[in-house]
Amino acid sequence: MVLHRQIRPEWWHNFNSRNNTQSSSQHSTATLVCQEPQVSIHPLATQEGVLIKVEPPYRPSNDDLSHVPCDIVLVIDVSWSMSDVAPVIGRDDEGMVTREHTGYSVLDITKHAALTVLETLDAGDRLAVVTFSTSAKVVRKLQPMDPVNKKATEKCIRGLKVESATNLWQGIVKGIEQFRDSKNTGRVPAVLVLTDGQPNLQDPLQGYVAAIRNMAPLPATVHTFGFGNDIKSGLLKSIAEIGGGSYSFIPDAGMVGTVFVNAVAHLQSTFANRCTLTLTFPESLRLKQTGGEIVACKQFMLIDAHDPGVTMNVGEKSHVYSRGLEACEMTIPLGNLQYGQSRDIYIRSDAQNWSSQDAEKPSIDATLNYSLMHNIQYTISARQDALSFTSLPSSDLAYHRSRAMVCEYLSSFFPLQGNGEHSMPFVTPASTSAIRTKFEDLLARIPAKDFSDSRNKSIMQDILGQIKLAVYDDTYLKTWAPHYFLSLWDAHAKQVRNTFKDPGVQMYDLNSPLFTKCQEDLTRAFDIAVEAPEPSLRRQADEKYSSGRANVSMSSYNNCDQPCFSASTLATLADGSEIPASQLRKGMAVQTPCGNRNIVAVLKTRVQRVTLCRTQNLLVTPWHPVMDDDASWTFPARIAKTAVRYSGAIYSILLEPDSNPQAHAIRVGGVWAVTLGHGIIGGEDVRAHAFLGDYSKVSKALSIVGVTPEGMAVASGVRRERRSGRLNGFRGQTSDQIGDC
């Protein structure tokens, strides 16, 4: 595929030159950018549609970059409902859901999340804090986060108090106003809005969407976060859409950390902003965008080939066609692009036979316009003969078609109203019957069901797990399901990992080293580095917390993928450098007692409220063998001085085969810990295990669970022989393990 700039028919150039209001001096071609994104067009051989791939660079050219500088405005709801208790939700030994009241309120946890964002910023970033209740207040203006300003901002955040009403509109306006005097500085601009209620004061008369549209062009993207079930999530989703941002649902306090961590990690790993994709194609191809209708999703224009000055703008509807007009233009806002994460847009065709539509071969043009956080707009284009079909693997095409189908199904619950806001579903016997009929139709048609690779499997896990759970329960459809559906739709449409929760969204950002690093830094800050706020509801806490007999770890409110070798634990690589153990991947070389060895696979297992032992800087399961100070192998339960209750995930490592058992250990947190398949299957050695020590059995069990190209396998537990109870395999995730909202 040859990449070029604005290669179109001559009549198109004539038309475009008359209507382009910006001079050429205001644009820079992509050839002037040291790192270019790639645009490619992939017509399907079935002529059912076309896949457009936009691929940003894998990582920044500056390897020393800790994160992309950001301008962040936190807009925080401080209405009275934010004083509600924020329990730690877990499970007891029988698997029953538990709620421990620790004395923290929703605002307390939100303050901790804000302090986490602050912790990871430096003098190259700017942060502002706005609160809203009866009115909106600018607590801290947008300022560089040098040590002095960071300390002052921390004091302001810790001092936030609840007030009364919910004036969401004034909060948004004040948040956007913080950029009034700011120019495009090279930092990623964003407004993050968190609320736990429905707006009840001074809504804009024309509606939120129209009011925000009148403020265009916005100086920053607007991202919304809805906490709990008493929210107007259709409105929050619409605000995020018109604001060029994302919407995330936070069902309970345990999800606050993971949602904020992922959202800010995306900002800190941004490659480009203000991105739009424009497609030009013959009207006869009858292309239509998929994935569900969103606010300002697309502008669709039909262009007369005989008189390019005559156009028909049909707005946001991409399914309108006219016989007399031969060319079409579709513009799709993409928002921000992140390093290492592609954007894959599937466009469906309603034409019967492409080859019979035109005398000449039909072609498709795709043009990406983007900014690198400055005023300069860059353009890169691609053209593809529509009859030169793609060579992409069928599994890739099935995955992206399936992703689009899931988005369309989820979006069908929330049609756009006249004011541009998504309506919320009204659950009746008739509507639930229609919802379930559509679900069965989706299940029957979705291509992902016929493929076994990790990405297609993850889509099916989403469908057969949380989505199905909600669809077939009227109570869920009336409570958390609509909020969750909107959030999941947003994540799949934008290809962003918004939480740790859903298997499908875990496929995003896997190939972004910068996102992974930022995510780990933020996780470490939330769980460890940031001092927890003072509980504002200590008198209402459970007795063990109110009396001071038990302390609360803030990791309880970041219920995400904390490995056995925890996210803050450093693993030693072959060259002596250290990285968070959760970043270990297939092919990486690590130190062992017998020299350097390569990783073959990483097993992640989700657990709830298990006991972990702390040995030096390592958090490990009690019976996972480690090497003691005298170079002998022992169990952590015998030598650990402290233990903790833990919910999240634990990791185990499989190294390349070696006949020497000593070659099957990895150094984490300053401790040698045994790895899988070490070869000791019997005897008195504490490492001996008939299954975990058998390399071939472990390898086979991992293959059954499923291993991604990056060497990751995800399990929900272990399998045991029915009679003996001996461990003999790993249990893959089921709908029961995917989790409830």
XYZ file of C-alpha atoms in Angstrom:
741
model
C 0.000 0.000 0.000
C 1.471 3.350 -1.068
C 0.849 6.197 1.349
C 0.468 9.630 -0.136
C -1.242 12.973 0.324
C -4.719 13.695 -1.057
C -4.608 11.548 -4.221
C -8.085 11.958 -5.694
C -9.707 12.548 -9.107
C -8.997 15.922 -10.734
C -12.569 17.116 -10.265
C -12.195 16.431 -6.545
C -9.081 18.604 -6.330
C -10.926 21.452 -8.073
C -13.841 21.173 -5.677
C -11.629 20.857 -2.608
C -9.488 23.869 -3.505
C -12.586 26.071 -3.690
C -13.849 24.951 -0.302
C -10.677 24.607 1.771
C -10.550 27.645 4.033
C -7.052 26.970 5.398
C -3.933 27.916 3.482
C -1.245 25.373 2.724
C 1.067 27.118 5.160
C -1.193 25.991 7.978
C -0.750 22.338 7.117
C 2.254 20.069 7.258
C 2.489 16.865 5.295
C 3.092 13.650 7.143
C 6.566 13.423 5.645
C 7.649 16.211 7.995
C 6.802 14.119 11.056
C 9.549 11.875 12.394
C 7.000 9.263 13.441
C 4.115 8.647 11.076
C 0.965 6.643 11.586
C 0.092 4.137 8.893
C -3.234 4.011 7.053
C -4.292 0.948 5.076
C -7.503 -0.111 3.331
C -8.639 -3.736 3.260
C -11.651 -4.613 1.072
C -13.189 -7.959 2.012
C -13.207 -10.664 -0.638
C -16.873 -11.297 0.153
C -17.581 -7.675 -0.876
C -19.528 -7.271 2.360
C -17.439 -4.323 3.475
C -13.996 -2.844 4.028
C -11.678 -2.581 7.039
C -9.680 0.638 7.495
C -6.637 0.327 9.759
C -5.000 3.344 11.383
C -1.793 2.302 13.132
C 0.136 4.787 15.297
C 3.826 4.211 16.075
C 4.608 1.411 18.508
C 6.331 3.705 21.002
C 7.772 7.255 21.189
C 11.110 7.872 19.518
C 12.416 9.126 22.873
C 13.010 5.980 24.935
C 13.529 8.076 28.075
C 10.019 9.536 27.958
C 8.215 8.525 31.160
C 4.855 9.756 29.863
C 3.427 12.194 27.340
C 2.955 15.581 29.080
C -0.681 16.386 29.881
C -2.957 19.283 30.785
C -5.634 17.689 32.992
C -8.638 19.374 34.598
C -10.372 17.254 37.243
C -14.060 18.168 37.575
C -15.361 16.495 40.745
C -18.939 16.191 41.981
C -19.107 17.249 45.652
C -22.884 16.987 46.016
C -24.262 15.465 49.215
C -24.552 11.958 47.741
C -20.754 11.810 47.457
C -20.739 11.336 51.241
C -22.280 7.866 50.846
C -20.245 4.975 52.240
C -17.747 3.273 49.921
C -17.547 -0.347 51.113
C -14.822 -2.794 50.111
C -16.594 -5.515 48.149
C -15.125 -9.021 48.205
C -16.029 -12.647 48.786
C -15.792 -14.833 51.856
C -14.386 -18.361 51.989
C -17.730 -19.721 50.736
C -17.716 -17.370 47.764
C -20.502 -15.127 49.094
C -20.298 -11.400 48.350
C -19.191 -9.328 51.353
C -19.200 -5.583 52.007
C -16.796 -4.200 54.580
C -17.450 -0.629 55.704
C -14.040 0.930 56.204
C -15.084 4.483 57.037
C -14.373 5.842 53.579
C -16.955 7.755 51.556
C -17.237 7.933 47.778
C -15.630 11.379 47.897
C -12.748 10.020 50.013
C -11.938 7.422 47.350
C -12.356 9.978 44.568
C -9.908 12.265 46.369
C -7.428 9.398 46.539
C -7.829 8.832 42.792
C -7.202 12.547 42.192
C -4.084 12.396 44.377
C -2.937 9.393 42.340
C -3.152 11.435 39.143
C -1.241 14.235 40.863
C 1.487 11.844 42.046
C 2.427 10.818 38.486
C 2.657 14.373 37.111
C 5.767 16.545 37.004
C 6.749 20.071 36.035
C 6.067 19.262 32.378
C 2.388 18.652 33.163
C -0.381 20.954 34.329
C -3.342 20.160 36.574
C -6.467 22.036 37.636
C -9.229 21.048 40.058
C -12.859 22.140 39.712
C -15.708 21.068 42.004
C -19.432 21.372 41.420
C -22.455 21.245 43.687
C -24.969 24.100 43.801
C -22.412 26.000 41.746
C -18.967 25.275 40.354
C -15.712 26.390 41.974
C -12.176 26.503 40.626
C -10.213 24.992 43.498
C -6.882 25.155 41.656
C -6.223 26.817 38.308
C -4.314 25.055 35.555
C -0.690 25.249 36.700
C 2.574 23.350 36.120
C 3.035 20.566 38.639
C 6.384 21.611 40.031
C 7.048 20.618 43.669
C 5.541 23.803 45.112
C 2.335 23.630 43.070
C 2.009 19.888 43.650
C 2.116 20.369 47.399
C -0.475 23.159 47.249
C -2.731 21.115 44.957
C -2.480 18.085 47.242
C -3.606 20.196 50.185
C -6.607 21.466 48.218
C -7.642 17.974 47.126
C -7.391 16.563 50.636
C -9.536 19.444 51.873
C -12.510 18.823 49.555
C -15.856 18.584 51.402
C -19.350 17.551 50.330
C -21.960 20.247 49.754
C -25.498 19.991 48.309
C -26.959 19.890 44.747
C -25.595 18.600 41.406
C -24.933 21.432 38.934
C -23.190 19.322 36.310
C -23.392 21.935 33.558
C -21.512 24.584 35.516
C -18.861 22.005 36.375
C -18.317 21.219 32.694
C -18.240 24.896 31.707
C -15.733 25.778 34.432
C -13.606 22.800 33.455
C -13.439 23.825 29.801
C -12.834 27.466 30.766
C -9.531 26.480 32.376
C -8.114 26.241 28.849
C -9.406 29.670 27.809
C -5.999 31.341 27.769
C -4.058 28.235 26.787
C -2.632 27.561 23.370
C -1.757 24.148 21.976
C 1.351 23.554 24.042
C 2.345 20.027 23.086
C 0.571 18.652 26.149
C -2.491 16.396 25.911
C -5.516 18.487 27.010
C -8.358 16.715 28.831
C -11.275 17.412 31.165
C -12.206 14.483 33.443
C -15.724 14.745 34.919
C -16.861 12.419 37.737
C -20.396 12.384 39.126
C -22.500 9.972 41.168
C -25.920 11.507 40.551
C -28.260 13.093 38.055
C -27.958 16.812 37.297
C -30.684 18.736 39.103
C -29.754 22.383 38.736
C -29.366 24.870 35.834
C -29.260 22.457 32.896
C -28.698 24.312 29.576
C -32.028 25.164 27.898
C -30.972 23.788 24.496
C -29.632 20.583 26.038
C -26.085 19.527 26.847
C -25.126 18.326 23.376
C -26.235 21.499 21.602
C -24.673 23.687 24.290
C -21.313 21.933 24.053
C -21.476 21.939 20.248
C -21.901 25.727 20.382
C -18.584 25.909 22.244
C -16.701 24.210 19.382
C -13.899 23.863 18.705
C -13.268 22.572 22.198
C -9.773 23.174 23.595
C -9.723 19.729 25.250
C -11.421 16.360 25.135
C -14.144 15.776 27.726
C -14.252 12.391 29.477
C -17.089 11.380 31.803
C -17.224 8.901 34.683
C -20.485 7.770 36.245
C -20.409 6.266 39.734
C -23.175 3.955 40.939
C -26.602 3.219 39.512
C -28.262 6.569 40.237
C -26.730 8.313 37.224
C -27.934 9.587 33.865
C -25.453 7.552 31.877
C -27.099 8.217 28.498
C -26.361 11.897 29.051
C -22.805 11.216 30.260
C -22.128 9.080 27.179
C -23.465 11.838 24.902
C -21.318 14.473 26.626
C -18.237 12.314 26.100
C -19.132 11.773 22.440
C -19.621 15.448 21.592
C -16.554 16.207 23.727
C -14.360 13.759 21.807
C -13.676 11.694 24.923
C -14.753 8.441 26.563
C -17.432 7.375 29.038
C -16.730 4.891 31.842
C -19.117 3.338 34.352
C -17.887 2.819 37.923
C -20.318 0.350 39.531
C -18.800 0.462 43.028
C -15.921 1.933 45.001
C -13.689 -1.037 44.212
C -13.577 0.055 40.573
C -12.611 3.699 41.119
C -8.890 2.966 41.021
C -8.805 0.802 37.904
C -11.046 3.176 35.904
C -8.996 6.281 36.744
C -5.698 4.450 36.302
C -6.619 3.311 32.802
C -8.126 6.650 31.768
C -5.052 8.665 32.749
C -2.674 6.023 31.342
C -4.384 6.534 27.981
C -3.834 10.283 28.173
C -0.195 9.780 29.140
C 0.403 7.437 26.180
C -1.237 9.642 23.524
C 0.446 9.840 20.118
C -1.905 12.326 18.437
C -5.085 14.274 19.116
C -7.833 15.897 17.045
C -7.796 12.920 14.706
C -10.352 12.437 11.929
C -10.601 9.821 9.210
C -12.196 10.819 5.888
C -13.246 8.205 3.344
C -14.032 9.006 -0.293
C -15.591 6.292 -2.450
C -18.032 5.732 -5.334
C -21.651 6.032 -4.281
C -22.270 2.681 -5.966
C -20.337 0.848 -3.222
C -23.052 1.937 -0.766
C -20.745 1.908 2.257
C -22.191 2.394 5.716
C -20.367 2.827 9.009
C -21.038 0.229 11.691
C -20.667 0.157 15.461
C -23.745 2.085 16.507
C -24.965 5.652 16.155
C -23.243 8.239 18.308
C -23.367 12.010 18.600
C -21.479 13.714 15.744
C -20.115 10.333 14.752
C -19.963 11.007 11.054
C -20.570 13.634 8.438
C -21.745 12.166 5.163
C -21.592 14.114 1.894
C -22.618 13.160 -1.622
C -20.666 14.888 -4.386
C -21.860 15.387 -7.972
C -19.180 14.114 -10.355
C -20.344 16.444 -13.159
C -20.493 19.557 -10.996
C -18.248 19.191 -7.928
C -19.555 22.475 -6.589
C -22.926 20.846 -5.996
C -22.987 18.760 -2.832
C -25.612 17.254 -0.585
C -24.741 17.195 3.110
C -26.839 14.493 4.732
C -25.442 15.056 8.215
C -24.840 12.126 10.505
C -26.785 9.512 8.542
C -24.506 7.362 6.410
C -27.251 5.259 4.846
C -28.698 7.912 2.500
C -27.937 7.518 -1.225
C -28.782 9.430 -4.398
C -28.694 8.002 -7.914
C -27.456 11.224 -9.481
C -24.443 11.617 -7.228
C -21.449 9.386 -7.874
C -18.993 10.078 -5.058
C -19.420 10.029 -1.315
C -17.378 11.385 1.558
C -17.643 10.071 5.109
C -15.801 11.761 7.987
C -15.301 9.834 11.224
C -13.917 11.577 14.328
C -11.330 9.364 16.061
C -10.355 11.582 18.993
C -6.958 10.681 20.463
C -4.680 7.941 19.150
C -2.429 6.058 21.576
C 1.020 4.639 20.910
C 0.888 0.944 20.045
C -2.916 0.671 19.701
C -4.469 0.589 16.251
C -7.901 1.920 15.372
C -9.740 -0.511 13.122
C -12.912 0.762 11.467
C -15.181 -1.732 9.743
C -17.425 -0.237 7.027
C -20.278 -2.357 5.700
C -21.396 -2.394 2.063
C -25.034 -2.658 0.979
C -24.060 -3.128 -2.679
C -24.715 -6.518 -4.259
C -21.685 -6.784 -6.552
C -18.860 -4.259 -6.551
C -17.414 -5.341 -9.906
C -20.670 -4.584 -11.754
C -21.195 -1.130 -10.273
C -18.870 1.020 -12.418
C -17.302 0.979 -15.839
C -13.972 1.760 -14.184
C -12.578 -0.109 -11.219
C -13.946 1.477 -8.047
C -11.371 2.800 -5.591
C -11.503 3.898 -1.975
C -9.499 6.802 -0.524
C -8.778 7.212 3.187
C -7.277 10.378 4.667
C -6.157 10.728 8.271
C -5.898 14.241 9.695
C -4.230 14.574 13.074
C -2.376 16.909 15.398
C 0.598 16.290 17.647
C -0.852 18.487 20.411
C 0.086 21.630 18.442
C -1.739 23.879 15.950
C -0.208 22.127 12.949
C -2.463 19.555 11.290
C -0.830 16.606 9.541
C -2.381 14.600 6.739
C -1.633 11.139 5.446
C -3.650 9.327 2.795
C -4.038 5.940 1.190
C -5.889 4.610 -1.847
C -6.976 1.074 -2.594
C -8.645 -0.598 -5.556
C -11.909 -1.907 -4.103
C -11.518 -5.135 -6.088
C -8.010 -5.836 -4.756
C -9.075 -7.816 -1.760
C -7.263 -7.979 1.549
C -4.784 -10.657 2.551
C -5.411 -10.138 6.272
C -6.077 -13.381 8.178
C -9.724 -14.368 8.320
C -9.501 -14.374 12.127
C -8.585 -10.660 12.099
C -11.510 -9.791 9.856
C -13.876 -11.902 11.952
C -12.691 -10.177 15.113
C -13.260 -6.633 13.880
C -16.605 -7.496 12.290
C -17.649 -9.143 15.566
C -16.500 -6.141 17.581
C -18.629 -3.884 15.373
C -21.626 -6.209 15.771
C -21.322 -6.154 19.568
C -21.191 -2.347 19.496
C -24.280 -2.184 17.286
C -26.170 -4.535 19.595
C -25.256 -2.575 22.721
C -26.023 0.754 21.050
C -29.486 -0.441 20.015
C -30.591 0.009 23.646
C -29.867 3.755 23.511
C -31.251 5.547 20.425
C -30.438 9.227 20.057
C -33.216 11.630 21.025
C -33.965 14.896 19.297
C -31.696 16.772 21.716
C -28.760 14.526 20.800
C -28.771 12.570 24.051
C -28.979 8.800 24.291
C -32.282 7.652 25.749
C -32.267 4.962 28.428
C -34.193 1.714 27.870
C -37.637 1.324 29.404
C -37.905 -2.293 30.524
C -41.239 -3.968 29.763
C -42.131 -7.591 28.953
C -42.286 -6.665 25.272
C -38.965 -4.831 25.287
C -37.131 -7.596 27.154
C -38.454 -10.136 24.661
C -37.094 -8.027 21.799
C -33.761 -7.582 23.603
C -33.372 -11.335 24.008
C -34.425 -12.074 20.436
C -31.766 -9.644 19.188
C -29.217 -11.291 21.479
C -29.937 -14.755 20.074
C -29.644 -13.329 16.561
C -26.284 -11.770 17.452
C -25.095 -15.068 18.883
C -26.114 -16.939 15.738
C -24.493 -14.512 13.287
C -21.319 -13.351 15.010
C -18.182 -14.565 13.160
C -16.052 -14.752 16.343
C -17.756 -17.986 17.428
C -15.978 -19.874 14.632
C -12.439 -18.899 15.701
C -10.309 -19.937 18.673
C -7.666 -17.176 18.819
C -7.462 -15.051 21.951
C -9.138 -11.943 20.521
C -12.167 -13.719 19.085
C -12.439 -15.795 22.257
C -12.422 -12.621 24.343
C -15.347 -11.203 22.372
C -17.298 -14.407 22.938
C -16.459 -14.256 26.656
C -17.977 -10.778 26.808
C -21.105 -11.938 25.001
C -21.612 -15.178 26.918
C -20.524 -13.643 30.209
C -21.609 -10.274 31.518
C -23.776 -9.300 28.526
C -25.794 -12.518 28.601
C -26.029 -12.344 32.387
C -27.638 -8.916 32.141
C -29.861 -9.601 29.133
C -31.620 -12.524 30.810
C -32.253 -10.838 34.161
C -34.967 -8.181 34.382
C -33.557 -6.816 37.641
C -30.137 -6.246 36.086
C -31.727 -4.607 33.044
C -33.409 -2.131 35.397
C -30.304 -1.394 37.490
C -26.651 -1.637 36.457
C -26.907 -3.196 32.983
C -27.701 -0.043 30.935
C -24.812 1.889 32.505
C -22.489 -1.057 31.928
C -23.617 -1.540 28.312
C -22.871 2.102 27.485
C -19.405 1.849 29.018
C -18.573 -1.452 27.303
C -19.809 -0.114 23.966
C -17.566 2.932 24.361
C -14.506 0.796 25.162
C -14.968 -1.598 22.232
C -15.762 1.184 19.762
C -12.659 3.190 20.698
C -10.495 0.115 21.377
C -9.432 1.251 24.852
C -8.946 -0.734 28.043
C -11.209 1.072 30.498
C -11.054 -1.449 33.394
C -9.509 -4.797 34.307
C -12.936 -6.404 34.238
C -14.078 -7.528 30.784
C -12.035 -10.084 28.802
C -12.714 -8.268 25.526
C -11.263 -4.927 26.574
C -8.129 -6.622 27.932
C -7.099 -7.113 24.296
C -6.530 -3.379 23.882
C -3.244 -1.595 24.643
C -1.393 -4.921 24.910
C 1.158 -3.703 22.359
C 1.799 -0.320 23.940
C 4.878 -0.316 26.196
C 4.206 3.294 27.161
C 0.595 2.604 28.198
C 1.763 -0.383 30.244
C 4.415 1.701 31.983
C 2.000 4.531 32.756
C -0.591 2.053 33.994
C 1.953 0.449 36.318
C 3.131 3.832 37.638
C -0.430 4.910 38.357
C -1.289 1.569 39.962
C 1.764 1.784 42.200
C 0.784 5.318 43.178
C -2.819 4.370 43.995
C -1.923 1.231 45.941
C 1.262 2.276 47.721
C 2.861 5.660 47.083
C -0.037 7.993 47.850
C -0.985 8.432 51.484
C -4.615 7.460 51.987
C -7.024 10.246 52.954
C -8.480 10.427 56.437
C -11.755 8.407 56.505
C -14.635 10.865 56.810
C -17.100 8.203 58.033
C -14.981 6.433 60.650
C -17.872 6.337 63.132
C -19.968 4.402 60.603
C -17.210 1.896 59.840
C -17.190 -1.742 60.910
C -15.888 -2.089 64.474
C -12.470 -3.415 63.509
C -11.855 -0.312 61.376
C -13.453 2.283 63.658
C -11.445 0.933 66.605
C -8.202 1.064 64.666
C -7.560 -2.697 64.997
C -7.507 -3.049 61.203
C -6.030 -0.796 58.554
C -7.343 -0.409 55.022
C -5.105 -0.824 52.004
C -6.140 1.481 49.168
C -5.473 -1.428 46.795
C -8.886 -2.673 47.976
C -10.341 0.221 45.975
C -8.237 -0.639 42.942
C -9.555 -4.160 42.499
C -7.493 -4.934 39.434
C -4.736 -7.217 38.222
C -2.323 -7.312 41.152
C -0.066 -10.281 40.462
C 1.431 -12.767 42.881
C 4.604 -10.893 42.083
C 2.658 -7.667 42.657
C 2.508 -4.732 40.260
C 4.930 -2.832 42.490
C 7.384 -5.756 42.708
C 10.397 -5.484 40.410
C 11.513 -8.512 38.397
C 15.158 -8.782 37.381
C 15.823 -9.127 33.648
C 18.875 -10.717 32.046
C 20.752 -7.419 31.743
C 20.259 -6.653 35.425
C 17.551 -4.053 34.869
C 14.249 -4.330 36.691
C 10.672 -3.943 35.517
C 7.333 -4.469 37.259
C 6.690 -8.203 37.195
C 3.284 -7.731 35.596
C 5.024 -6.486 32.449
C 6.782 -9.810 31.881
C 5.980 -11.280 28.481
C 6.949 -14.186 26.255
C 10.484 -13.935 24.868
C 11.867 -11.729 27.639
C 15.122 -12.979 29.150
C 15.256 -13.108 32.950
C 17.862 -14.058 35.522
C 17.749 -17.535 37.065
C 20.154 -19.205 39.529
C 21.692 -20.935 36.479
C 22.004 -17.970 34.161
C 19.641 -16.193 31.835
C 16.525 -17.934 30.477
C 13.661 -16.833 28.234
C 10.019 -16.666 29.276
C 7.680 -19.006 27.386
C 4.345 -18.122 29.006
C 2.789 -16.082 31.809
C -0.262 -17.460 33.642
C -2.604 -14.980 35.287
C -5.192 -16.369 37.714
C -7.971 -14.284 39.243
C -8.531 -14.792 42.969
C -10.843 -13.401 45.648
C -9.771 -12.723 49.242
C -6.941 -15.242 49.382
C -4.114 -15.070 51.908
C -0.756 -13.869 50.586
C 2.548 -13.766 52.483
C 5.016 -10.898 52.344
C 8.626 -12.046 52.000
C 11.031 -9.105 51.719
C 9.482 -7.119 48.836
C 7.558 -10.064 47.417
C 3.855 -10.756 47.897
C 3.333 -14.474 47.257
C 0.929 -17.340 47.943
C 1.797 -19.280 51.151
C 2.829 -22.530 49.418
C 4.707 -21.100 46.418
C 8.330 -22.241 47.037
C 10.942 -19.523 47.474
C 14.660 -19.628 48.297
C 15.572 -18.762 51.882
C 18.661 -16.822 52.958
C 20.664 -20.068 53.323
C 19.970 -20.982 49.657
C 17.501 -23.715 50.609
C 13.973 -23.906 49.233
C 11.094 -23.337 51.618
C 7.490 -22.184 51.775
C 6.644 -18.507 52.384
C 4.214 -19.602 55.097
C 7.217 -20.748 57.158
C 9.305 -17.593 56.904
C 6.926 -14.680 56.221
C 6.395 -12.195 59.045
C 3.176 -10.707 57.674
C 0.185 -11.858 55.646
C -2.603 -9.987 53.868
C -6.043 -10.722 52.444
C -5.974 -10.200 48.711
C -8.394 -9.985 45.766
C -7.184 -9.546 42.211
C -4.879 -11.793 40.202
C -1.705 -13.798 40.746
C 0.954 -14.637 38.161
C 3.023 -17.751 37.509
C 5.835 -18.024 34.962
C 6.864 -20.794 32.558
C 10.478 -20.554 31.362
C 12.101 -22.362 28.449
C 12.814 -26.088 29.021
C 15.906 -27.054 31.005
C 16.795 -30.333 32.704
C 18.251 -28.500 35.712
C 15.504 -27.608 38.247
C 17.574 -24.646 39.441
C 17.075 -23.045 36.018
C 13.357 -22.770 36.770
C 13.260 -19.795 39.128
C 12.949 -16.057 38.699
C 14.184 -13.225 40.915
C 11.381 -10.911 42.039
C 11.387 -8.491 44.939
C 14.887 -9.641 45.860
C 13.760 -13.276 46.264
C 14.213 -16.373 44.097
C 10.742 -17.834 43.424
C 10.128 -21.141 41.661
C 8.516 -21.207 38.206
C 6.283 -23.788 36.539
C 7.549 -27.029 35.010
C 10.749 -27.263 37.071
C 11.029 -31.037 36.653
C 10.726 -32.151 40.293
C 7.596 -34.323 40.397
C 8.334 -36.428 43.500
C 10.518 -36.749 46.586
C 11.080 -34.634 49.676
C 12.022 -31.370 47.930
C 9.488 -28.663 48.829
C 9.244 -27.854 45.119
C 8.050 -31.367 44.263
C 4.651 -31.472 42.578
C 3.257 -34.123 40.245
C 1.517 -31.555 38.048
C 3.154 -28.140 38.570
C 6.604 -29.713 38.270
C 5.809 -31.555 35.018
C 6.761 -29.313 32.087
C 4.738 -31.176 29.462
C 1.589 -31.330 31.610
C 1.800 -27.636 32.444
C 2.363 -26.728 28.786
C -0.635 -28.799 27.710
C -2.834 -27.294 30.430
C -1.871 -23.773 29.357
C -2.693 -24.554 25.734
C -6.152 -25.731 26.813
C -6.786 -22.458 28.651
C -5.454 -20.515 25.654
C -2.226 -18.548 25.262
C -2.068 -15.207 23.434
C 0.726 -14.366 20.964
C 2.316 -12.388 23.822
C 2.416 -15.582 25.879
C -0.398 -14.599 28.265
C -2.870 -17.162 29.607
C -5.764 -16.252 31.909
C -7.342 -18.742 34.311
C -10.014 -18.541 36.988
C -8.524 -21.279 39.166
C -7.248 -24.846 39.040
C -8.772 -28.194 38.135
C -8.553 -31.206 40.447
C -9.122 -34.919 40.080
C -12.557 -35.817 41.391
C -11.470 -38.704 43.636
C -8.029 -37.704 44.869
C -8.472 -33.935 44.799
C -5.005 -33.570 43.253
C -4.379 -30.572 41.037
C -4.296 -31.597 37.368
C -5.004 -28.488 35.283
C -6.134 -24.887 35.037
C -9.689 -23.653 34.779
C -10.507 -21.158 32.032
C -12.735 -18.167 32.649
C -16.496 -18.700 32.582
C -19.363 -16.257 32.812
C -19.439 -16.840 36.575
C -15.833 -15.706 36.955
C -16.094 -12.659 34.731
C -17.751 -10.816 37.592
C -20.836 -8.864 38.470
C -21.355 -5.138 38.500
